[in-house]
Short mmCIF file of C-alpha atoms in Angstrom, two decimals:
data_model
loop_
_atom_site.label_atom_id
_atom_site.label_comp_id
_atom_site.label_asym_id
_atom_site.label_seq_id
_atom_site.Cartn_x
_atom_site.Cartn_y
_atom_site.Cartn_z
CA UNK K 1200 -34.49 -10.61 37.35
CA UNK K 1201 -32.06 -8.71 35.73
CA UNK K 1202 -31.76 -8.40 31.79
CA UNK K 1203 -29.39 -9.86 29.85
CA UNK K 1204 -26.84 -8.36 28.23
CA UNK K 1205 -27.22 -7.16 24.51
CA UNK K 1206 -24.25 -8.66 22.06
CA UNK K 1207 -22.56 -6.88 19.96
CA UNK K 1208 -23.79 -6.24 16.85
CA UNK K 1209 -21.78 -4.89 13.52
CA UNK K 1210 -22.97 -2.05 12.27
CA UNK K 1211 -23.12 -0.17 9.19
CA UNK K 1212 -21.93 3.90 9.59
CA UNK K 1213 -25.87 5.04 8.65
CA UNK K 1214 -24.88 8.60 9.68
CA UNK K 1215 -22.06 9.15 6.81
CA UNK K 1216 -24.38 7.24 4.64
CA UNK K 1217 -26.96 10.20 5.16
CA UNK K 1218 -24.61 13.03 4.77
CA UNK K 1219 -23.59 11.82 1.39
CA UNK K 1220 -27.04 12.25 -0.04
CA UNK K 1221 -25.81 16.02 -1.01
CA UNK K 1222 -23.80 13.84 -3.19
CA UNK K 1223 -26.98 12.88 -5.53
CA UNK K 1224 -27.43 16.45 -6.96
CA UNK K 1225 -24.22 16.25 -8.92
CA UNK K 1226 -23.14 14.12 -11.98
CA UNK K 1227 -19.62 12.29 -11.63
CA UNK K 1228 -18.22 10.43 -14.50
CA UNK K 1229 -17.31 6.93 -12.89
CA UNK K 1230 -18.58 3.97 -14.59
CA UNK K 1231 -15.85 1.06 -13.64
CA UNK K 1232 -15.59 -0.16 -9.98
CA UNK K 1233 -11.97 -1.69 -9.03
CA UNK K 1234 -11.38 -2.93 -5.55
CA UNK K 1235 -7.85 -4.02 -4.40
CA UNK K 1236 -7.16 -6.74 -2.46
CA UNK K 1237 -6.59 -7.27 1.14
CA UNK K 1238 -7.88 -10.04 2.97
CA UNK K 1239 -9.82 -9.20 6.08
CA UNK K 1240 -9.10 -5.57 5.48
CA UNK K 1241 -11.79 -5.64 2.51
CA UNK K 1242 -14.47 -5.22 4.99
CA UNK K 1243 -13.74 -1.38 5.01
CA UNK K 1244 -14.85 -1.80 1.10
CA UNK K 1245 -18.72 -2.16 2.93
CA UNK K 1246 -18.53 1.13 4.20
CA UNK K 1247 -17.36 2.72 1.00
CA UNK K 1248 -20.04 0.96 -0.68
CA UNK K 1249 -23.00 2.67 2.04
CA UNK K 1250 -21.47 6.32 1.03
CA UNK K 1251 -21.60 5.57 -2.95
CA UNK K 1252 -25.02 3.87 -2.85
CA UNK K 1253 -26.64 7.15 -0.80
CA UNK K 1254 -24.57 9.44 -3.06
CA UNK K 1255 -26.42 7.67 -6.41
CA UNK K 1256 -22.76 6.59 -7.58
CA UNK K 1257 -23.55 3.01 -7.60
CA UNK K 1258 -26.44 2.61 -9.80
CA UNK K 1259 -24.45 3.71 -13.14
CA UNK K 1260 -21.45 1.56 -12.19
CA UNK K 1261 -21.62 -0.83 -15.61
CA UNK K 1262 -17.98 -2.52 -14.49
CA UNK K 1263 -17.21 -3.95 -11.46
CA UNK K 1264 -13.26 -5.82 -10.77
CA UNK K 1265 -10.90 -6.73 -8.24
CA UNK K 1266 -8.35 -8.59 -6.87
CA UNK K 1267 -8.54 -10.89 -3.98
CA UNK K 1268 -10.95 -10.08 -1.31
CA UNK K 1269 -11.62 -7.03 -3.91
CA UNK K 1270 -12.64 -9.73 -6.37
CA UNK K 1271 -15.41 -10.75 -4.01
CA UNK K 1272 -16.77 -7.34 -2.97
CA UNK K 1273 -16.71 -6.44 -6.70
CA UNK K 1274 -18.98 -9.66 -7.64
CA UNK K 1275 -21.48 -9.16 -4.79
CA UNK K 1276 -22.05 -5.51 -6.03
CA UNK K 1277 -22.11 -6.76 -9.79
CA UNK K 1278 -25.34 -9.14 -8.69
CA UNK K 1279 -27.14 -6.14 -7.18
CA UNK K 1280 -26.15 -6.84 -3.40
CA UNK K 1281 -26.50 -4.10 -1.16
CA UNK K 1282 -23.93 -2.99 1.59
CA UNK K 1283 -26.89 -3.74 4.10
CA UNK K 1284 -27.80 -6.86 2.28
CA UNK K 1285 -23.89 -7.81 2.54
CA UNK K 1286 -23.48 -6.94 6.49
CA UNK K 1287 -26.40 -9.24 6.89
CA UNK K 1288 -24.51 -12.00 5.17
CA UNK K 1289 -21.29 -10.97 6.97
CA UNK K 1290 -22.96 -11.53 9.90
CA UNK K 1291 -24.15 -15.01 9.41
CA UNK K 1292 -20.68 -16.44 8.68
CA UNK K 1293 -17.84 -17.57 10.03
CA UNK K 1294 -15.04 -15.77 8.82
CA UNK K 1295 -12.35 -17.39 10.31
CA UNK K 1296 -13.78 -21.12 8.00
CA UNK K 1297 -12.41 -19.21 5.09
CA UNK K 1298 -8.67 -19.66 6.68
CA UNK K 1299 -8.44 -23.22 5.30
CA UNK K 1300 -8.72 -21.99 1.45
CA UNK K 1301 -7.20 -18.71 1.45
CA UNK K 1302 -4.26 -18.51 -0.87
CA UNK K 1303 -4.17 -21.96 -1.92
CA UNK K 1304 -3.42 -22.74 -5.18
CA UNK K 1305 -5.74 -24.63 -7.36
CA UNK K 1306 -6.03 -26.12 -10.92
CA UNK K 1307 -8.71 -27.33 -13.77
CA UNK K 1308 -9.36 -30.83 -14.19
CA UNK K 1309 -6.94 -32.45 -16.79
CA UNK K 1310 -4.73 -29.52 -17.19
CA UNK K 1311 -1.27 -28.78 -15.55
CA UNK K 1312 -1.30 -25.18 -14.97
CA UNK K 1313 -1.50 -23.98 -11.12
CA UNK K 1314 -3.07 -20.65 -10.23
CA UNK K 1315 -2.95 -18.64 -6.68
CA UNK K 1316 -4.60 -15.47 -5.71
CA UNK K 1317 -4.07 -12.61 -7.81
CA UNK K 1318 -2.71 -9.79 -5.25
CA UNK K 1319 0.76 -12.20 -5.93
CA UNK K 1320 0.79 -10.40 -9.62
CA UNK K 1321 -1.50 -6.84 -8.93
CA UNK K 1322 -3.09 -6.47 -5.99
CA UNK K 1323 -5.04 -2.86 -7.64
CA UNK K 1324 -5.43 -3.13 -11.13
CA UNK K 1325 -6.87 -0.07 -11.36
CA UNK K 1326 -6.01 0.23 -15.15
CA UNK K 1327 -7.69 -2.55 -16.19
CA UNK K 1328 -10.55 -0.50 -17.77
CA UNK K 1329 -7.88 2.28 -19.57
CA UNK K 1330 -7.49 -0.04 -22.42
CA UNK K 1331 -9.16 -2.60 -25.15
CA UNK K 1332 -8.53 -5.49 -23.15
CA UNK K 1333 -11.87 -6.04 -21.63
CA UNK K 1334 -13.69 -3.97 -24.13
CA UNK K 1335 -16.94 -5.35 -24.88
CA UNK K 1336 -16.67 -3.32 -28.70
CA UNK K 1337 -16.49 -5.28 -31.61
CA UNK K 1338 -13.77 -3.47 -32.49
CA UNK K 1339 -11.93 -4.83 -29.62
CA UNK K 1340 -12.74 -8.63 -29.41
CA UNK K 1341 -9.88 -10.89 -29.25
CA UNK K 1342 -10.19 -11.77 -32.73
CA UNK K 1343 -9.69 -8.86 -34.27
CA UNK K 1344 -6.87 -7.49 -31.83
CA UNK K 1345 -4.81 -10.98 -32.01
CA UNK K 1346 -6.02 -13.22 -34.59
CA UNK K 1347 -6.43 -10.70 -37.22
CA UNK K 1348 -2.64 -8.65 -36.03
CA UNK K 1349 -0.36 -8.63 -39.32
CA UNK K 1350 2.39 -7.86 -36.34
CA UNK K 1351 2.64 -11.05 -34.68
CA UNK K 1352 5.37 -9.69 -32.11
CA UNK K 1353 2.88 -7.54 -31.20
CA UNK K 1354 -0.13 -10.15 -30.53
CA UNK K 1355 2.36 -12.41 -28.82
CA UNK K 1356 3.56 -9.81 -26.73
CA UNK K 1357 -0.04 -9.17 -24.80
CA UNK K 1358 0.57 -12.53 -23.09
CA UNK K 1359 4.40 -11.74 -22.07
CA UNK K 1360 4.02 -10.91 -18.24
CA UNK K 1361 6.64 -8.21 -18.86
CA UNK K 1362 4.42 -6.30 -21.53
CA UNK K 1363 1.19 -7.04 -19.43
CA UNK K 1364 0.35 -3.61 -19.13
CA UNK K 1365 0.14 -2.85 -22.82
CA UNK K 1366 -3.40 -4.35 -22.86
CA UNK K 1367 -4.70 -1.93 -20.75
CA UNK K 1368 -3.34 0.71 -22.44
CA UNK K 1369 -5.70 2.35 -25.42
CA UNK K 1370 -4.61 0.50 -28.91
CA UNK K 1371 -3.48 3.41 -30.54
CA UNK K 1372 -1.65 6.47 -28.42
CA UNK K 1373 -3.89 8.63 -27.35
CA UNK K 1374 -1.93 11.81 -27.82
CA UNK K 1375 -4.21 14.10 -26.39
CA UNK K 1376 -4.32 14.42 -22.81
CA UNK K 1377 -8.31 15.74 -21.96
CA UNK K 1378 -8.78 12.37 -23.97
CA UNK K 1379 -6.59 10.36 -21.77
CA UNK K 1380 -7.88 12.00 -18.90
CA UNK K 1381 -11.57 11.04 -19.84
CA UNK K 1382 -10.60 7.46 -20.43
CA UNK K 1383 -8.99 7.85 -16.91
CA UNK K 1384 -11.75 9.62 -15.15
CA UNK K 1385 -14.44 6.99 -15.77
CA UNK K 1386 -13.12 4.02 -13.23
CA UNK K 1387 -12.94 4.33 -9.61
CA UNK K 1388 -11.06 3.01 -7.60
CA UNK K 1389 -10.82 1.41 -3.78
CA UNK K 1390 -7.74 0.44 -2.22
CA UNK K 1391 -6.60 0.25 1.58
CA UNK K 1392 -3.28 1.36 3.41
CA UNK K 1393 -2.13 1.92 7.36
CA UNK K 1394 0.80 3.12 8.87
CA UNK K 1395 2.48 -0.31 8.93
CA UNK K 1396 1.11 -1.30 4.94
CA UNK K 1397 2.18 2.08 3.50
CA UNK K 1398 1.25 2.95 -0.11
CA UNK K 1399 2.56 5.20 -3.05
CA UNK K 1400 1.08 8.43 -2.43
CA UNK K 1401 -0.11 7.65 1.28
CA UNK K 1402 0.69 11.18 2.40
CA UNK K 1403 -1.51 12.59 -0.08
CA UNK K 1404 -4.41 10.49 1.16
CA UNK K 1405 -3.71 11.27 4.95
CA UNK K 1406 -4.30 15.30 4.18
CA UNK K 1407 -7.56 14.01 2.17
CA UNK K 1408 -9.04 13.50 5.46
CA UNK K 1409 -8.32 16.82 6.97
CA UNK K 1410 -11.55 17.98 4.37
CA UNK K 1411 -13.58 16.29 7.11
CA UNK K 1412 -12.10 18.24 9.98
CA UNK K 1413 -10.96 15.05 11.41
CA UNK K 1414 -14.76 14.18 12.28
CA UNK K 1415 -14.62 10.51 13.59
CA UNK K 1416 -11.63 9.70 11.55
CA UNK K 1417 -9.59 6.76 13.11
CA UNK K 1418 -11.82 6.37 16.36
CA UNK K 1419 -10.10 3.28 17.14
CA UNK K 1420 -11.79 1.07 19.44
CA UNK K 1421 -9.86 0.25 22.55
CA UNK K 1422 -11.47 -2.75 23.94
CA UNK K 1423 -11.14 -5.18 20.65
CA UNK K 1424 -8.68 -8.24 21.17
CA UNK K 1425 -7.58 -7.10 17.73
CA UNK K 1426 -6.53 -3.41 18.79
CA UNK K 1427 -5.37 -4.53 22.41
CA UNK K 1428 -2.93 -6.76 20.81
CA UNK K 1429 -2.25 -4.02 18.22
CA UNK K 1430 -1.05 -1.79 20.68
CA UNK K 1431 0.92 -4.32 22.48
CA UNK K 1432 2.79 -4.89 18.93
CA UNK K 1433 3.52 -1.10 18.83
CA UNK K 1434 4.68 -0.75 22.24
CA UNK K 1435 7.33 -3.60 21.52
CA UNK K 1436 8.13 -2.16 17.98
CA UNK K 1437 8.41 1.46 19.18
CA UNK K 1438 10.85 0.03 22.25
CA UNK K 1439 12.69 -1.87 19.89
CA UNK K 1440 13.39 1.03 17.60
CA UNK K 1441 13.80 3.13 20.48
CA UNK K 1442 16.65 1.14 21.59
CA UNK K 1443 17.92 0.09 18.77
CA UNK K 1444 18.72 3.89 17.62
CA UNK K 1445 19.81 4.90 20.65
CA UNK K 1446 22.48 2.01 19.99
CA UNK K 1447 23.22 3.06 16.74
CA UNK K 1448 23.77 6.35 17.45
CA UNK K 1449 26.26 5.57 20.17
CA UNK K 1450 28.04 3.89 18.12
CA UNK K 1451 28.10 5.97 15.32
CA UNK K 1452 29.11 8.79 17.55
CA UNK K 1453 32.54 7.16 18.54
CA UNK K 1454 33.41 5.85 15.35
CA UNK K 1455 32.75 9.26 14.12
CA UNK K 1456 35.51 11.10 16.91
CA UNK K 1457 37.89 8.51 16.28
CA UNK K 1458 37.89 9.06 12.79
CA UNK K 1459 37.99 13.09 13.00
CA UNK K 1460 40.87 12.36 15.32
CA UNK K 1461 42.33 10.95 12.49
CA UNK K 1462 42.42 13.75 10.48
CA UNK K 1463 43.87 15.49 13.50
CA UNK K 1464 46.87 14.04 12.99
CA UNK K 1465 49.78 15.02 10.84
CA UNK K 1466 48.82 15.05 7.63
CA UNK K 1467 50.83 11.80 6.70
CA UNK K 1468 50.32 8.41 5.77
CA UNK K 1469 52.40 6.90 8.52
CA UNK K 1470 51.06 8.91 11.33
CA UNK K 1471 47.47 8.59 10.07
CA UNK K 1472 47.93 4.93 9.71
CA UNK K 1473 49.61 4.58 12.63
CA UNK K 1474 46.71 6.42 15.06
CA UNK K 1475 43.82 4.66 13.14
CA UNK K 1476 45.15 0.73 13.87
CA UNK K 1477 45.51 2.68 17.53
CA UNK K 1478 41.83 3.76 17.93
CA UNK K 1479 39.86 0.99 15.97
CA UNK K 1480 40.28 -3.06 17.22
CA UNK K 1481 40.28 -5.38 14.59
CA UNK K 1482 36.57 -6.40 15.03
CA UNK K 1483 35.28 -2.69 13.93
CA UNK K 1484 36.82 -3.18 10.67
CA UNK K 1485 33.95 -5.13 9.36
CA UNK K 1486 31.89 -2.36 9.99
CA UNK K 1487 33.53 0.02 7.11
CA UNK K 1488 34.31 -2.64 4.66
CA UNK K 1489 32.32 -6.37 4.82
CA UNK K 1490 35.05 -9.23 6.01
CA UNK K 1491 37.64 -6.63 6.33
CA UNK K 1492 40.48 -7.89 8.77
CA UNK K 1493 43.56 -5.79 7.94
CA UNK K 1494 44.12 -2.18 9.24
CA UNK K 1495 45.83 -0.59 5.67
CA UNK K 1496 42.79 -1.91 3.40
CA UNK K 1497 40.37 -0.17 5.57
CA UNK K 1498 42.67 2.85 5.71
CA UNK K 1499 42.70 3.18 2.01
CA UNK K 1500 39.07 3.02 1.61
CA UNK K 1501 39.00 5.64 4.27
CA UNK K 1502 41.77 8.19 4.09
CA UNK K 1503 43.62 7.68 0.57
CA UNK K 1504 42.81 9.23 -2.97
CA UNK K 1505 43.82 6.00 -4.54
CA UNK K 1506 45.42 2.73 -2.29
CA UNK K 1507 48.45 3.52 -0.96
CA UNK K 1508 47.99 6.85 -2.38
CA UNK K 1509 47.90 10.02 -0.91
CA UNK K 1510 45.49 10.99 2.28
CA UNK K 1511 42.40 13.07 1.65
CA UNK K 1512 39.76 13.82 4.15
CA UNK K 1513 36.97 13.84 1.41
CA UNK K 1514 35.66 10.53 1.97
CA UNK K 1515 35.22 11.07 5.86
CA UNK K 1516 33.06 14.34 5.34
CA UNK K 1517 31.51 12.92 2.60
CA UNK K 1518 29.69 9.79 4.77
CA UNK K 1519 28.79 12.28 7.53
CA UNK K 1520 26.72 14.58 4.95
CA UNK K 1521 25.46 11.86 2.77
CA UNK K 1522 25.63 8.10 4.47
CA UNK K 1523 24.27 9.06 8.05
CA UNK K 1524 21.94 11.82 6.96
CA UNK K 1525 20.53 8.56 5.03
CA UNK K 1526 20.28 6.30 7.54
CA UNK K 1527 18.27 8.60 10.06
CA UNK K 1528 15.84 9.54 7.42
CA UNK K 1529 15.28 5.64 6.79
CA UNK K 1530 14.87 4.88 10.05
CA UNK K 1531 12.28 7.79 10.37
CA UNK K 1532 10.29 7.05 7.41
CA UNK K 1533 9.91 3.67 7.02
CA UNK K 1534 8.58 1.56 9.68
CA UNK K 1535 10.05 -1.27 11.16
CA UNK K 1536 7.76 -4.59 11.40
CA UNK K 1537 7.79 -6.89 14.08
CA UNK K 1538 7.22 -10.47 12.52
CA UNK K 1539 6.55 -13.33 14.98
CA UNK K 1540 4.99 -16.16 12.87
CA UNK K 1541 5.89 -17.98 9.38
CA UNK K 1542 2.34 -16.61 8.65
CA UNK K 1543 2.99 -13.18 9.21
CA UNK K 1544 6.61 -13.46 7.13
CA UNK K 1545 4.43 -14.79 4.28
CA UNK K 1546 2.20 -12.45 4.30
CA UNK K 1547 4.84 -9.53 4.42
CA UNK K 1548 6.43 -11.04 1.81
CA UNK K 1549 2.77 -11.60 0.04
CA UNK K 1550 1.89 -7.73 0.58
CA UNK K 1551 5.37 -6.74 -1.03
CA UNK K 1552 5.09 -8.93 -3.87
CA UNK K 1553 1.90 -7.63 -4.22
CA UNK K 1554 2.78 -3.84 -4.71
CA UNK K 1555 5.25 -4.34 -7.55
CA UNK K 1556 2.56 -2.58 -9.53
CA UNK K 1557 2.26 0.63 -7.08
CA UNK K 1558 -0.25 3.62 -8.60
CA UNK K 1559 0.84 6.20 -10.29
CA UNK K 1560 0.13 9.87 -9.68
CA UNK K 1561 -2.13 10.19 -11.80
CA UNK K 1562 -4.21 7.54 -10.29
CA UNK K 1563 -4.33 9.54 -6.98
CA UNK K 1564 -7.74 11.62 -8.38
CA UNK K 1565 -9.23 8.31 -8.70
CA UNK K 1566 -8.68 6.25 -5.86
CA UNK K 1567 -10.31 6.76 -2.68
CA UNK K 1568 -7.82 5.32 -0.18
CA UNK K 1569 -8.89 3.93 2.93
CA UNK K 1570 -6.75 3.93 6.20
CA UNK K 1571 -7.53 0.45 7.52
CA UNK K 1572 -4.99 1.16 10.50
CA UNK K 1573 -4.31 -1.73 12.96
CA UNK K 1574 -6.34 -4.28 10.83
CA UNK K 1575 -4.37 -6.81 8.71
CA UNK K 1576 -5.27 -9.01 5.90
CA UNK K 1577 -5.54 -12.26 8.05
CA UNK K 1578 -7.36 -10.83 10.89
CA UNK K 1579 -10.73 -13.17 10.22
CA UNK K 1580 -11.18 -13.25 14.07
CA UNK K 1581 -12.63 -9.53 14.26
CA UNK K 1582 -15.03 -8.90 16.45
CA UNK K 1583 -18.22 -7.12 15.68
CA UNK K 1584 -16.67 -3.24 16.62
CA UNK K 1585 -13.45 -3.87 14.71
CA UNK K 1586 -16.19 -4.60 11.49
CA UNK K 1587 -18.11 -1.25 12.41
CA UNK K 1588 -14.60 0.40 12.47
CA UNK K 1589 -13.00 -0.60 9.43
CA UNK K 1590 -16.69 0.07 7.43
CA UNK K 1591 -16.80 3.42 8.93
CA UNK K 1592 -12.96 4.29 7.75
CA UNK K 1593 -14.24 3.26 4.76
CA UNK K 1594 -17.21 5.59 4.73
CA UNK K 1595 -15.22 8.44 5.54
CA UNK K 1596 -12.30 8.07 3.15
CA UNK K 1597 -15.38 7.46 0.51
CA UNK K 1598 -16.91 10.95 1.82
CA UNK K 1599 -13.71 13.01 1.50
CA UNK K 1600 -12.85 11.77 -1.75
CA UNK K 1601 -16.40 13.16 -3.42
CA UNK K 1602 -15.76 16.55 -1.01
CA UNK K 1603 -12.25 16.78 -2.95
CA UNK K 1604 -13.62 15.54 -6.11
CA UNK K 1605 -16.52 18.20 -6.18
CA UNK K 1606 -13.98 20.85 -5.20
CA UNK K 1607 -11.09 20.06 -7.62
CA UNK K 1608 -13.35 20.12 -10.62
CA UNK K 1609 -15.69 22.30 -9.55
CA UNK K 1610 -18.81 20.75 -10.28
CA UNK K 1611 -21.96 22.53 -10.07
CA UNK K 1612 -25.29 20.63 -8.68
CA UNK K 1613 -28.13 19.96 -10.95
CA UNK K 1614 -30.76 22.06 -11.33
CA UNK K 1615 -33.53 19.54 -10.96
#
């Protein structure tokens, strides 16, 4: 009789969890915890969570928050869970039962307001801790910060949506900056990105890596129905693009020796006039100026100091250094996404509302980033070695933050 295949099991990276014991012998100042949100993705958060439990970060966390699927990872560490205790739970459920409730909208019994998921209005609030808003001081309850105010602009204004970020923000200026910085310094924070969900500062936390040497960074799994169908959307994307630029360029390319024959001509309006209705149909038109139909506006915009003015060549060489310079560098850098459901257009649209609040720079010392890479927030249906791969991204983005942290500010280890 032959034995039965073993089933895949999810697995927590053990081995980065070990190497980040050296982590113990050195005192770091984070107290707050503050996980963005991200659906599915969130499952990376496990890993990070191995790495700061063996380092001895996770113990004199006091704060834990979050957004989201954040929100949840922050609550299960608040009540003393474990990363192994939450795997073991992660395992037992069904993740794709939580599709029914996700994003839906809720309110309290007997009162009219409606509220959604909280990635809608900041997906990483990692400056929720900077400030006196969820001070437990007596100095900061809500009583004495908006009942007792003598400026009542000022107590209204905490609840004004645009002025939300002046209750996270220290009461009074701090003016100086090692004070600011040690405010800073104390939270932590977890957030995710990938090539196609690109973040503030995502070039920043790409080199982060390189610390490591590249050791088992993005060891993507190939046989996942997840990554298969990953690929598949890259291969279409990457074709499209492909094509699509090779069209452009075409095009561009003719327009652009039409117009330089243009200027060729004798340097007057009737002969320049004259050649351009020549060389451009009617239906190219639109293409320089929206709705445009008629030859001489076009012209004007084109070729003339002023309409019906004099012809300059300025405006010609001026869209071949600045306007097409601009539009290969866009199509380079930002990536184009390939949506083929009303899901995946709301969730675009979900994941763009929800950067409107993108970190700042000085936020990149404090955030260990985690490259979540063909994962996306509705992917529930993961299979057990798409779970070990996002928790060990998270693991290793959690390892090369400390390795950068200890380096940057040079701390020394403890004696004892």
């Amino acid at each position: 009789m032959g034995s039965e295949e073993s089933k895949p099991v999810t697995e927590l990276p053990h081995d980065l969890g070990e190497a980040a014991r050296k982590f113990k012998k050195y005192d770091f100042p984070f107290e707050n915890l503050v996980l963005e949100g991200g659906g599915a993705k969130g499952i990376a958060y496990v890993g990070a969570m191995k790495v700061l439990e063996e380092a001895g970060i996770t113990p004199q966390i006091k704060r834990f928050a979050g957004t989201s699927a954040g929100a949840i990872t922050a609550g299960l560490m608040a009540i003393g869970m474990t990363s192994d205790e939450i795997v073991k739970e992660m395992v037992d459920v069904d993740m794709e039962s939580t599709l029914l409730v996700v994003f839906r909208p809720y309110k309290y019994l007997h009162k009219p307001d409606m509220y959604i998921d909280g990635g809608v209005c900041a997906n990483f609030p990692i400056y929720c801790y900077d400030g006196w808003w969820l001070s437990m001081d007596e100095q900061d309850t809500f009583d004495k910060r908006i009942e007792e105010e003598p400026d009542e602009a000022r107590a209204k204004g905490y609840f004004y949506p645009e002025y939300s970020e002046t209750r996270f923000q220290p009461f009074e200026v701090v003016s100086d900056e090692e004070q600011r910085k040690e405010r800073r310094q104390k939270t932590l924070g977890l957030m995710l990105y990938s090539k196609t969900g690109r973040k503030a500062y995502q070039d920043i936390f790409i080199k982060r890596l390189e610390i490591l040497e590249n050791k088992g960074v993005n060891q993507r799994p190939s046989d996942t129905k997840l990554a298969k169908q990953f690929e598949e959307r890259e291969k279409v994307r990457e074709k499209r693009i492909a094509e699509h630029r090779q069209e452009m360029e075409k095009d561009l390319d003719s327009k652009k020796e039409r117009l330089f024959k243009v200027l060729e001509a004798p340097r007057n309006r009737r002969d320049m006039l004259k050649l351009f209705t020549e060389l451009f149909p009617e239906d190219e038109l639109k293409d320089f100026h929206d709705g445009a139909k008629d030859h001489e506006v076009v012209f004007n915009i084109l070729f003339a100091k002023y309409p019906g003015g004099p012809v300059t060549d300025g405006t010609i060489h001026s869209l071949y250094k600045n306007w097409e310079p601009l539009e290969n560098g866009l199509r380079d850098a930002v990536s184009q996404r390939v949506i083929e459901s009303p899901t995946e257009l709301y969730l675009q649209y979900l994941d763009f509302v929800g950067t409107n609040k993108p970190i700042k720079r000085e936020d990149v010392e404090r955030s260990i980033a985690i490259d979540v890479d063909y994962v996306s927030t509705m992917d529930f249906n993961m299979e057990p070695a798409d779970q070990t791969f996002l928790m060990r991204q998270g693991a290793l983005a959690t390892l090369a933050f400390l390795e950068e942290y200890v380096q940057k500010n040079r701390l020394k280890k403890r004696s004892s």
